[in-house]
Amino acid sequence: MASGFSSSWLIFIIIFFSFLVFLCAADQDRVTSTSRKLLQHHHHNNDHENNNMDPSQKIFFTIDNLKKGKSMEIYLSPKSPSSSLKSKSTTRLLSREEADSIPFTSSNLSSILQLFSISKESPQAQAMNDTLKLCELEPIHGETKHCATSFESMLDFTRGILGLDTKLRVLSTSFVENPSTKPYLRNYTVVEDPREIFAPKMVACHSMPYPHAVFYCHSQEGENRVFEISLEVGGGGERVEAVGVCHADTSHWDRDHVSFRVLNIEPGTLPVCHVFPPDNFVWVPAYFEIN
Ligand SMILES: *[C@@H]1O[C@H](CO)[C@@H](O)[C@H](O)[C@H]1NC(C)=O
Ligand SMILES: *[C@@H]1O[C@H](CO)[C@@H](O)[C@H](O)[C@H]1NC(C)=O
Ligand SMILES: *[C@@H]1O[C@H](CO)[C@@H](O)[C@H](O)[C@H]1NC(C)=O
């Protein structure tokens, strides 16, 4: 038991840190805007001015697409080594002690901006304000949420949902061959029948724009089916092992949610599925032993 526990910890830590390296290299704006699209099923869309379909909204599909041979148009932004050169900011993960020593509320925004030497008028300041406001919103019906500013805090929240004694497994989308170059919107073919992961409960953690790593983690009551989906761009191009989820009940979702527009359906009619961008984590119970 003890050794199983510590080796699974080690795996999480390795995955987590490789992931952080990725985060630093990622095309932050796009990646996080995709995370924000996902959260709009909970809250009012603040992108109303943007009426044209933004390609990064194309992450939704229906359960009929989850079959070998099906093709779907999906936006997936991979790690992009060149973007890390362009971007001066890296997303640092804080320890719990560091995170707890920095205010994390919108009422403290001006002192937070000073601390990170960010100008009040800058787009970064706006993005930080948006992140804080999103974190402060009341959860919607059936949702349990927490914005984690450290790995420890993410694990505590996840354990609180999945069970203190439950072994955890973490899933994320990864590019396995020929990571994409722009444009990131592609027609992907499902190359194998998707594998469903048995997950009576799950916690999804979406990375948010902020000067240090912040994850909006949440769990939603109701039937959610988790899948591993092998995708390929035609002609032996890019290959992605994507993690996707299908939400059976969308009747509580905001009518304006982008997925209804993308799929051209009404709330509560069909399950809505989406892939997770590569900088998101999906925590599920581990139903296998690691020795
Ligand atoms: C954060 O805001 C609270 C009230 O909203 C205030 O009491 C506190 O001093 C502020 N902390 C910092 C570091 O500005
Ligand atoms: C933060 O956003 C809210 C709206 O969500 C706005 O009312 C407020 O003025 C913004 N604050 C700053 C400092 O930009
Ligand atoms: C995907 O395929 C459809 C149908 O063939 C086509 O209309 C669409 O432009 C393609 N999208 C991309 C991004 O290539």
Short mmCIF file of C-alpha atoms in Angstrom, two decimals, residues 57-289:
data_model
loop_
_atom_site.label_atom_id
_atom_site.label_comp_id
_atom_site.label_asym_id
_atom_site.label_seq_id
_atom_site.Cartn_x
_atom_site.Cartn_y
_atom_site.Cartn_z
CA GLN A 57 -14.20 27.68 -29.95
CA LYS A 58 -14.16 24.62 -32.14
CA ILE A 59 -13.52 22.02 -29.50
CA PHE A 60 -17.05 20.65 -29.27
CA PHE A 61 -18.59 17.61 -30.91
CA THR A 62 -21.38 15.13 -30.35
CA ILE A 63 -21.10 11.57 -29.12
CA ASP A 64 -21.78 10.31 -32.66
CA ASN A 65 -18.31 11.53 -33.59
CA LEU A 66 -16.65 9.13 -31.17
CA LYS A 67 -16.23 6.29 -33.62
CA LYS A 68 -13.29 5.04 -35.56
CA GLY A 69 -13.14 6.70 -38.96
CA LYS A 70 -15.16 9.76 -38.02
CA SER A 71 -13.69 13.11 -38.78
CA MET A 72 -14.09 16.36 -36.89
CA GLU A 73 -12.83 19.88 -37.07
CA ILE A 74 -11.03 20.67 -33.79
CA TYR A 75 -8.85 23.47 -32.52
CA LEU A 76 -5.85 22.17 -30.57
CA SER A 77 -2.93 24.39 -29.78
CA PRO A 78 0.21 22.39 -28.98
CA LYS A 79 3.31 23.46 -27.19
CA SER A 80 5.17 25.70 -29.48
CA PRO A 81 8.88 26.13 -28.66
CA SER A 82 9.08 29.31 -30.70
CA SER A 83 6.31 31.00 -28.73
CA SER A 84 8.33 30.62 -25.53
CA LEU A 85 11.02 32.72 -27.14
CA LYS A 86 8.54 35.41 -28.00
CA SER A 87 6.88 35.41 -24.63
CA LYS A 88 8.84 36.89 -21.75
CA SER A 89 6.51 35.59 -19.12
CA THR A 90 6.71 32.03 -17.92
CA THR A 91 3.99 30.46 -15.87
CA ARG A 92 5.57 29.55 -12.59
CA LEU A 93 4.01 27.10 -10.21
CA LEU A 94 4.12 28.36 -6.66
CA SER A 95 4.46 26.24 -3.54
CA ARG A 96 1.51 26.43 -1.21
CA GLU A 97 3.51 28.63 1.16
CA GLU A 98 4.39 31.10 -1.58
CA ALA A 99 0.85 31.06 -2.98
CA ASP A 100 -0.69 31.66 0.43
CA SER A 101 1.54 34.66 1.00
CA ILE A 102 0.15 36.48 -2.07
CA PRO A 103 -3.40 37.87 -2.09
CA PHE A 104 -5.68 36.24 -4.63
CA THR A 105 -8.85 38.31 -4.69
CA SER A 106 -10.06 40.92 -7.13
CA SER A 107 -10.35 43.41 -4.26
CA ASN A 108 -6.56 43.15 -3.91
CA LEU A 109 -5.87 43.46 -7.62
CA SER A 110 -3.87 46.68 -7.34
CA SER A 111 -1.45 45.26 -4.79
CA ILE A 112 -1.12 42.05 -6.83
CA LEU A 113 -0.32 44.11 -9.93
CA GLN A 114 2.34 46.02 -8.00
CA LEU A 115 3.86 42.82 -6.73
CA PHE A 116 4.27 41.49 -10.27
CA SER A 117 5.18 44.92 -11.71
CA ILE A 118 2.26 44.83 -14.13
CA SER A 119 0.69 48.06 -15.29
CA LYS A 120 -2.97 48.62 -14.40
CA GLU A 121 -3.90 49.45 -17.99
CA SER A 122 -2.22 46.44 -19.57
CA PRO A 123 -4.00 43.50 -21.21
CA GLN A 124 -2.34 41.25 -18.61
CA ALA A 125 -4.03 43.21 -15.83
CA GLN A 126 -7.37 42.79 -17.59
CA ALA A 127 -6.78 39.05 -17.97
CA MET A 128 -5.85 38.75 -14.30
CA ASN A 129 -8.97 40.62 -13.29
CA ASP A 130 -11.05 38.28 -15.47
CA THR A 131 -9.41 35.25 -13.88
CA LEU A 132 -10.02 36.53 -10.35
CA LYS A 133 -13.64 37.40 -11.15
CA LEU A 134 -14.25 33.97 -12.68
CA CYS A 135 -12.71 32.35 -9.60
CA GLU A 136 -14.97 34.41 -7.33
CA LEU A 137 -18.25 33.58 -9.07
CA GLU A 138 -20.62 31.34 -7.18
CA PRO A 139 -20.65 27.81 -8.57
CA ILE A 140 -23.60 26.97 -10.80
CA HIS A 141 -26.15 24.32 -9.89
CA GLY A 142 -24.41 21.00 -9.20
CA GLU A 143 -20.90 22.41 -9.56
CA THR A 144 -18.15 22.31 -6.94
CA LYS A 145 -15.23 24.54 -7.81
CA HIS A 146 -11.93 25.82 -6.52
CA CYS A 147 -9.19 27.92 -8.06
CA ALA A 148 -5.92 26.28 -7.15
CA THR A 149 -2.77 28.39 -6.96
CA SER A 150 -0.51 25.49 -6.01
CA PHE A 151 -0.20 21.79 -6.77
CA GLU A 152 -0.99 20.95 -3.12
CA SER A 153 -4.16 22.96 -3.30
CA MET A 154 -5.21 21.21 -6.53
CA LEU A 155 -4.61 17.82 -4.92
CA ASP A 156 -6.52 18.74 -1.76
CA PHE A 157 -9.53 19.82 -3.76
CA THR A 158 -9.35 16.73 -5.99
CA ARG A 159 -9.09 14.41 -2.98
CA GLY A 160 -12.04 16.16 -1.39
CA ILE A 161 -14.14 15.26 -4.43
CA LEU A 162 -12.79 11.84 -5.42
CA GLY A 163 -12.22 10.60 -1.86
CA LEU A 164 -9.29 10.84 0.53
CA ASP A 165 -8.40 7.16 0.13
CA THR A 166 -8.89 7.00 -3.61
CA LYS A 167 -5.85 6.60 -5.77
CA LEU A 168 -5.81 9.28 -8.39
CA ARG A 169 -5.07 9.18 -12.05
CA VAL A 170 -4.43 12.31 -14.05
CA LEU A 171 -5.18 12.58 -17.77
CA SER A 172 -4.23 15.23 -20.24
CA THR A 173 -4.20 15.73 -23.98
CA SER A 174 -0.82 15.29 -25.62
CA PHE A 175 0.67 15.56 -29.05
CA VAL A 176 2.48 12.34 -29.79
CA GLU A 177 3.77 12.97 -33.28
CA ASN A 178 4.47 16.02 -35.37
CA PRO A 179 3.07 18.67 -33.06
CA SER A 180 0.99 21.12 -34.94
CA THR A 181 2.10 24.35 -36.43
CA LYS A 182 -0.43 27.07 -37.12
CA PRO A 183 -3.26 26.98 -38.02
CA TYR A 184 -4.38 24.97 -35.02
CA LEU A 185 -7.83 24.28 -36.41
CA ARG A 186 -7.64 20.96 -38.26
CA ASN A 187 -9.81 18.16 -39.48
CA TYR A 188 -8.84 15.26 -37.26
CA THR A 189 -9.80 11.66 -37.92
CA VAL A 190 -10.60 9.33 -35.05
CA VAL A 191 -8.14 6.50 -35.73
CA GLU A 192 -9.36 3.96 -33.15
CA ASP A 193 -12.60 3.47 -31.31
CA PRO A 194 -12.28 5.84 -28.32
CA ARG A 195 -11.53 4.19 -24.97
CA GLU A 196 -13.94 5.12 -22.23
CA ILE A 197 -12.34 5.66 -18.82
CA PHE A 198 -14.46 4.46 -15.94
CA ALA A 199 -14.95 7.65 -13.97
CA PRO A 200 -17.98 7.87 -11.69
CA LYS A 201 -16.54 11.24 -10.62
CA MET A 202 -14.01 13.51 -12.21
CA VAL A 203 -12.31 16.82 -11.54
CA ALA A 204 -11.29 19.00 -14.47
CA CYS A 205 -8.62 21.64 -13.92
CA HIS A 206 -8.32 24.38 -16.52
CA SER A 207 -5.27 26.63 -16.56
CA MET A 208 -6.07 30.32 -16.37
CA PRO A 209 -4.18 33.42 -17.53
CA TYR A 210 -2.19 34.71 -14.57
CA PRO A 211 1.46 35.55 -13.78
CA HIS A 212 1.77 32.28 -11.87
CA ALA A 213 0.01 28.98 -12.47
CA VAL A 214 -3.68 29.07 -11.58
CA PHE A 215 -6.06 26.21 -12.26
CA TYR A 216 -9.81 26.53 -12.20
CA CYS A 217 -10.76 23.07 -10.92
CA HIS A 218 -14.31 21.87 -10.83
CA SER A 219 -16.53 18.90 -10.63
CA GLN A 220 -20.02 18.70 -12.02
CA GLU A 221 -22.79 16.41 -10.82
CA GLY A 222 -24.50 14.29 -13.42
CA GLU A 223 -23.40 11.86 -16.02
CA ASN A 224 -20.05 12.73 -17.52
CA ARG A 225 -18.26 10.18 -19.68
CA VAL A 226 -14.51 10.47 -20.11
CA PHE A 227 -12.75 9.20 -23.21
CA GLU A 228 -9.25 8.83 -24.56
CA ILE A 229 -9.42 9.64 -28.24
CA SER A 230 -6.65 8.96 -30.75
CA LEU A 231 -6.77 11.58 -33.45
CA GLU A 232 -4.75 12.06 -36.56
CA VAL A 233 -4.57 14.65 -39.25
CA GLY A 234 -4.98 12.91 -42.60
CA GLY A 235 -2.00 11.67 -44.55
CA GLY A 236 0.07 10.50 -41.58
CA GLY A 237 0.43 13.98 -40.16
CA GLU A 238 0.07 15.12 -36.60
CA ARG A 239 -1.19 12.62 -34.04
CA VAL A 240 -2.87 13.56 -30.77
CA GLU A 241 -3.92 11.47 -27.81
CA ALA A 242 -6.78 13.62 -26.67
CA VAL A 243 -8.81 13.47 -23.49
CA GLY A 244 -12.45 14.26 -24.03
CA VAL A 245 -15.60 14.37 -21.96
CA CYS A 246 -19.27 14.12 -22.86
CA HIS A 247 -21.77 15.88 -20.61
CA ALA A 248 -25.11 14.11 -20.76
CA ASP A 249 -27.19 16.86 -19.22
CA THR A 250 -26.72 20.37 -20.51
CA SER A 251 -30.13 21.64 -19.45
CA HIS A 252 -28.62 23.97 -16.77
CA TRP A 253 -26.08 25.48 -19.11
CA ASP A 254 -26.21 29.04 -20.22
CA ARG A 255 -28.29 29.22 -23.42
CA ASP A 256 -25.55 31.38 -24.90
CA HIS A 257 -22.93 28.75 -24.33
CA VAL A 258 -20.66 28.56 -27.33
CA SER A 259 -21.06 24.78 -27.71
CA PHE A 260 -24.73 25.19 -28.66
CA ARG A 261 -23.70 27.58 -31.40
CA VAL A 262 -20.86 25.37 -32.60
CA LEU A 263 -23.08 22.26 -32.68
CA ASN A 264 -26.25 24.12 -33.60
CA ILE A 265 -28.31 22.44 -30.88
CA GLU A 266 -30.52 23.51 -27.98
CA PRO A 267 -29.57 23.09 -24.28
CA GLY A 268 -30.57 19.73 -22.83
CA THR A 269 -31.15 18.00 -26.16
CA LEU A 270 -27.97 16.05 -26.99
CA PRO A 271 -24.88 15.31 -24.89
CA VAL A 272 -22.14 17.86 -25.55
CA CYS A 273 -18.60 16.56 -25.84
CA HIS A 274 -15.33 18.43 -25.95
CA VAL A 275 -11.63 17.74 -25.92
CA PHE A 276 -9.45 19.29 -23.24
CA PRO A 277 -6.66 21.59 -24.37
CA PRO A 278 -3.20 20.18 -23.58
CA ASP A 279 -2.69 22.43 -20.55
CA ASN A 280 -5.71 21.07 -18.68
CA PHE A 281 -5.74 18.21 -16.17
CA VAL A 282 -8.50 15.70 -15.71
CA TRP A 283 -8.39 13.78 -12.43
CA VAL A 284 -10.22 10.48 -12.15
CA PRO A 285 -10.03 7.59 -9.68
CA ALA A 286 -7.31 5.07 -10.62
CA TYR A 287 -8.79 1.61 -10.90
CA PHE A 288 -5.48 -0.18 -11.21
CA GLU A 289 -2.55 -0.83 -8.94
#
